[in-house]
mmCIF file with all atom_site columns, C-alpha atoms in Angstrom:
data_model
loop_
_atom_site.group_PDB
_atom_site.id
_atom_site.type_symbol
_atom_site.label_atom_id
_atom_site.label_alt_id
_atom_site.label_comp_id
_atom_site.label_asym_id
_atom_site.label_entity_id
_atom_site.label_seq_id
_atom_site.pdbx_PDB_ins_code
_atom_site.Cartn_x
_atom_site.Cartn_y
_atom_site.Cartn_z
_atom_site.occupancy
_atom_site.B_iso_or_equiv
_atom_site.pdbx_formal_charge
_atom_site.auth_seq_id
_atom_site.auth_comp_id
_atom_site.auth_asym_id
_atom_site.auth_atom_id
_atom_site.pdbx_PDB_model_num
ATOM 1  C CA . UNK A 1 1  ? -32.844 32.862 -27.300 1.00 0.00 ? 1  UNK A CA 1
ATOM 2  C CA . UNK A 1 2  ? -31.450 35.821 -29.211 1.00 0.00 ? 2  UNK A CA 1
ATOM 3  C CA . UNK A 1 3  ? -30.009 38.967 -27.629 1.00 0.00 ? 3  UNK A CA 1
ATOM 4  C CA . UNK A 1 4  ? -33.146 41.090 -28.079 1.00 0.00 ? 4  UNK A CA 1
ATOM 5  C CA . UNK A 1 5  ? -35.356 38.535 -26.329 1.00 0.00 ? 5  UNK A CA 1
ATOM 6  C CA . UNK A 1 6  ? -32.836 38.264 -23.516 1.00 0.00 ? 6  UNK A CA 1
ATOM 7  C CA . UNK A 1 7  ? -32.755 42.051 -23.058 1.00 0.00 ? 7  UNK A CA 1
ATOM 8  C CA . UNK A 1 8  ? -36.549 42.292 -23.094 1.00 0.00 ? 8  UNK A CA 1
ATOM 9  C CA . UNK A 1 9  ? -36.820 39.477 -20.536 1.00 0.00 ? 9  UNK A CA 1
ATOM 10 C CA . UNK A 1 10 ? -34.264 41.206 -18.307 1.00 0.00 ? 10 UNK A CA 1
ATOM 11 C CA . UNK A 1 11 ? -36.032 44.576 -18.498 1.00 0.00 ? 11 UNK A CA 1
ATOM 12 C CA . UNK A 1 12 ? -39.405 43.015 -17.668 1.00 0.00 ? 12 UNK A CA 1
ATOM 13 C CA . UNK A 1 13 ? -37.937 41.068 -14.748 1.00 0.00 ? 13 UNK A CA 1
ATOM 14 C CA . UNK A 1 14 ? -36.045 43.983 -13.210 1.00 0.00 ? 14 UNK A CA 1
ATOM 15 C CA . UNK A 1 15 ? -39.070 46.299 -13.515 1.00 0.00 ? 15 UNK A CA 1
ATOM 16 C CA . UNK A 1 16 ? -41.346 43.726 -11.894 1.00 0.00 ? 16 UNK A CA 1
ATOM 17 C CA . UNK A 1 17 ? -38.739 43.441 -9.145  1.00 0.00 ? 17 UNK A CA 1
ATOM 18 C CA . UNK A 1 18 ? -38.663 47.219 -8.648  1.00 0.00 ? 18 UNK A CA 1
ATOM 19 C CA . UNK A 1 19 ? -42.453 47.339 -8.512  1.00 0.00 ? 19 UNK A CA 1
ATOM 20 C CA . UNK A 1 20 ? -42.633 44.428 -6.071  1.00 0.00 ? 20 UNK A CA 1
ATOM 21 C CA . UNK A 1 21 ? -39.950 45.873 -3.794  1.00 0.00 ? 21 UNK A CA 1
ATOM 22 C CA . UNK A 1 22 ? -41.923 49.115 -3.470  1.00 0.00 ? 22 UNK A CA 1
ATOM 23 C CA . UNK A 1 23 ? -45.027 47.135 -2.509  1.00 0.00 ? 23 UNK A CA 1
ATOM 24 C CA . UNK A 1 24 ? -43.153 44.935 -0.055  1.00 0.00 ? 24 UNK A CA 1
ATOM 25 C CA . UNK A 1 25 ? -41.441 47.924 1.561   1.00 0.00 ? 25 UNK A CA 1
ATOM 26 C CA . UNK A 1 26 ? -44.764 49.762 1.889   1.00 0.00 ? 26 UNK A CA 1
ATOM 27 C CA . UNK A 1 27 ? -46.354 46.743 3.544   1.00 0.00 ? 27 UNK A CA 1
ATOM 28 C CA . UNK A 1 28 ? -43.431 46.451 5.955   1.00 0.00 ? 28 UNK A CA 1
ATOM 29 C CA . UNK A 1 29 ? -43.639 50.170 6.734   1.00 0.00 ? 29 UNK A CA 1
ATOM 30 C CA . UNK A 1 30 ? -47.316 49.890 7.630   1.00 0.00 ? 30 UNK A CA 1
ATOM 31 C CA . UNK A 1 31 ? -46.624 46.903 9.882   1.00 0.00 ? 31 UNK A CA 1
ATOM 32 C CA . UNK A 1 32 ? -43.529 48.556 11.454  1.00 0.00 ? 32 UNK A CA 1
ATOM 33 C CA . UNK A 1 33 ? -41.281 45.697 10.336  1.00 0.00 ? 33 UNK A CA 1
ATOM 34 C CA . UNK A 1 34 ? -37.714 45.634 9.028   1.00 0.00 ? 34 UNK A CA 1
ATOM 35 C CA . UNK A 1 35 ? -37.537 47.733 5.847   1.00 0.00 ? 35 UNK A CA 1
ATOM 36 C CA . UNK A 1 36 ? -35.827 47.363 2.513   1.00 0.00 ? 36 UNK A CA 1
ATOM 37 C CA . UNK A 1 37 ? -32.902 49.819 2.441   1.00 0.00 ? 37 UNK A CA 1
ATOM 38 C CA . UNK A 1 38 ? -33.384 52.825 0.163   1.00 0.00 ? 38 UNK A CA 1
ATOM 39 C CA . UNK A 1 39 ? -30.067 51.996 -1.498  1.00 0.00 ? 39 UNK A CA 1
ATOM 40 C CA . UNK A 1 40 ? -31.519 48.676 -2.683  1.00 0.00 ? 40 UNK A CA 1
ATOM 41 C CA . UNK A 1 41 ? -34.519 50.446 -4.213  1.00 0.00 ? 41 UNK A CA 1
ATOM 42 C CA . UNK A 1 42 ? -32.201 52.838 -6.055  1.00 0.00 ? 42 UNK A CA 1
ATOM 43 C CA . UNK A 1 43 ? -29.845 50.072 -7.195  1.00 0.00 ? 43 UNK A CA 1
ATOM 44 C CA . UNK A 1 44 ? -32.753 48.173 -8.739  1.00 0.00 ? 44 UNK A CA 1
ATOM 45 C CA . UNK A 1 45 ? -33.798 51.389 -10.501 1.00 0.00 ? 45 UNK A CA 1
ATOM 46 C CA . UNK A 1 46 ? -30.274 52.007 -11.808 1.00 0.00 ? 46 UNK A CA 1
ATOM 47 C CA . UNK A 1 47 ? -29.923 48.494 -13.218 1.00 0.00 ? 47 UNK A CA 1
ATOM 48 C CA . UNK A 1 48 ? -33.090 49.009 -15.256 1.00 0.00 ? 48 UNK A CA 1
ATOM 49 C CA . UNK A 1 49 ? -36.051 48.913 -12.876 1.00 0.00 ? 49 UNK A CA 1
ATOM 50 C CA . UNK A 1 50 ? -36.828 52.620 -12.785 1.00 0.00 ? 50 UNK A CA 1
ATOM 51 C CA . UNK A 1 51 ? -40.194 52.308 -14.533 1.00 0.00 ? 51 UNK A CA 1
ATOM 52 C CA . UNK A 1 52 ? -41.306 49.601 -12.108 1.00 0.00 ? 52 UNK A CA 1
ATOM 53 C CA . UNK A 1 53 ? -40.068 51.687 -9.191  1.00 0.00 ? 53 UNK A CA 1
ATOM 54 C CA . UNK A 1 54 ? -41.963 54.757 -10.372 1.00 0.00 ? 54 UNK A CA 1
ATOM 55 C CA . UNK A 1 55 ? -45.169 52.769 -10.895 1.00 0.00 ? 55 UNK A CA 1
ATOM 56 C CA . UNK A 1 56 ? -44.710 51.147 -7.490  1.00 0.00 ? 56 UNK A CA 1
ATOM 57 C CA . UNK A 1 57 ? -44.315 54.557 -5.865  1.00 0.00 ? 57 UNK A CA 1
ATOM 58 C CA . UNK A 1 58 ? -47.580 55.725 -7.410  1.00 0.00 ? 58 UNK A CA 1
ATOM 59 C CA . UNK A 1 59 ? -49.646 52.557 -6.987  1.00 0.00 ? 59 UNK A CA 1
ATOM 60 C CA . UNK A 1 60 ? -48.610 51.910 -3.388  1.00 0.00 ? 60 UNK A CA 1
ATOM 61 C CA . UNK A 1 61 ? -48.292 55.610 -2.446  1.00 0.00 ? 61 UNK A CA 1
ATOM 62 C CA . UNK A 1 62 ? -44.828 54.864 -1.139  1.00 0.00 ? 62 UNK A CA 1
ATOM 63 C CA . UNK A 1 63 ? -41.810 57.173 -0.896  1.00 0.00 ? 63 UNK A CA 1
ATOM 64 C CA . UNK A 1 64 ? -43.839 59.944 -2.564  1.00 0.00 ? 64 UNK A CA 1
ATOM 65 C CA . UNK A 1 65 ? -42.882 62.481 0.127   1.00 0.00 ? 65 UNK A CA 1
ATOM 66 C CA . UNK A 1 66 ? -39.134 61.977 -0.211  1.00 0.00 ? 66 UNK A CA 1
ATOM 67 C CA . UNK A 1 67 ? -37.573 64.369 -2.708  1.00 0.00 ? 67 UNK A CA 1
ATOM 68 C CA . UNK A 1 68 ? -34.739 61.961 -3.471  1.00 0.00 ? 68 UNK A CA 1
ATOM 69 C CA . UNK A 1 69 ? -37.308 59.440 -4.743  1.00 0.00 ? 69 UNK A CA 1
ATOM 70 C CA . UNK A 1 70 ? -39.728 61.923 -6.317  1.00 0.00 ? 70 UNK A CA 1
ATOM 71 C CA . UNK A 1 71 ? -36.930 63.475 -8.381  1.00 0.00 ? 71 UNK A CA 1
ATOM 72 C CA . UNK A 1 72 ? -34.361 60.669 -8.304  1.00 0.00 ? 72 UNK A CA 1
ATOM 73 C CA . UNK A 1 73 ? -36.406 57.894 -9.889  1.00 0.00 ? 73 UNK A CA 1
ATOM 74 C CA . UNK A 1 74 ? -37.509 60.003 -12.888 1.00 0.00 ? 74 UNK A CA 1
ATOM 75 C CA . UNK A 1 75 ? -33.941 61.327 -13.243 1.00 0.00 ? 75 UNK A CA 1
ATOM 76 C CA . UNK A 1 76 ? -32.639 57.758 -13.432 1.00 0.00 ? 76 UNK A CA 1
ATOM 77 C CA . UNK A 1 77 ? -35.268 56.921 -16.049 1.00 0.00 ? 77 UNK A CA 1
ATOM 78 C CA . UNK A 1 78 ? -34.363 59.986 -18.128 1.00 0.00 ? 78 UNK A CA 1
ATOM 79 C CA . UNK A 1 79 ? -30.670 59.078 -17.995 1.00 0.00 ? 79 UNK A CA 1
ATOM 80 C CA . UNK A 1 80 ? -31.483 55.518 -19.066 1.00 0.00 ? 80 UNK A CA 1
ATOM 81 C CA . UNK A 1 81 ? -33.563 56.724 -22.013 1.00 0.00 ? 81 UNK A CA 1
ATOM 82 C CA . UNK A 1 82 ? -30.794 59.124 -23.084 1.00 0.00 ? 82 UNK A CA 1
ATOM 83 C CA . UNK A 1 83 ? -28.221 56.320 -22.841 1.00 0.00 ? 83 UNK A CA 1
ATOM 84 C CA . UNK A 1 84 ? -30.390 53.985 -24.932 1.00 0.00 ? 84 UNK A CA 1
ATOM 85 C CA . UNK A 1 85 ? -30.913 56.688 -27.566 1.00 0.00 ? 85 UNK A CA 1
ATOM 86 C CA . UNK A 1 86 ? -27.189 57.384 -27.701 1.00 0.00 ? 86 UNK A CA 1
ATOM 87 C CA . UNK A 1 87 ? -26.438 53.678 -28.115 1.00 0.00 ? 87 UNK A CA 1
ATOM 88 C CA . UNK A 1 88 ? -29.065 53.294 -30.840 1.00 0.00 ? 88 UNK A CA 1
ATOM 89 C CA . UNK A 1 89 ? -27.608 56.246 -32.732 1.00 0.00 ? 89 UNK A CA 1
ATOM 90 C CA . UNK A 1 90 ? -24.001 55.157 -32.244 1.00 0.00 ? 90 UNK A CA 1
ATOM 91 C CA . UNK A 1 91 ? -21.879 54.331 -35.263 1.00 0.00 ? 91 UNK A CA 1
ATOM 92 C CA . UNK A 1 92 ? -22.014 50.715 -36.358 1.00 0.00 ? 92 UNK A CA 1
ATOM 93 C CA . UNK A 1 93 ? -18.327 50.202 -35.461 1.00 0.00 ? 93 UNK A CA 1
ATOM 94 C CA . UNK A 1 94 ? -19.103 50.896 -31.796 1.00 0.00 ? 94 UNK A CA 1
ATOM 95 C CA . UNK A 1 95 ? -21.977 48.426 -31.702 1.00 0.00 ? 95 UNK A CA 1
ATOM 96 C CA . UNK A 1 96 ? -19.975 45.583 -33.246 1.00 0.00 ? 96 UNK A CA 1
ATOM 97 C CA . UNK A 1 97 ? -17.149 45.697 -30.687 1.00 0.00 ? 97 UNK A CA 1
#
């Protein structure tokens, strides 16, 4: 498996995880059970699951009233996109190290 396939697999997995965690936490909230800590939801977003987290928020109508999620998740996604663009436009010497 080459590096690109590995990265794509990772991104798909972590976004599915972010999506699933939003659904699981919503279900637990409705049933008044133990919840997934907000820090875990943000950590999954930071390590690449922000798109899944955002979709999970919208699909499950979860955490949509909390400003730190409404603005935080898109902010994480924007920072990730900027970082990717900077890395793609980096000089070749930086990418080969």
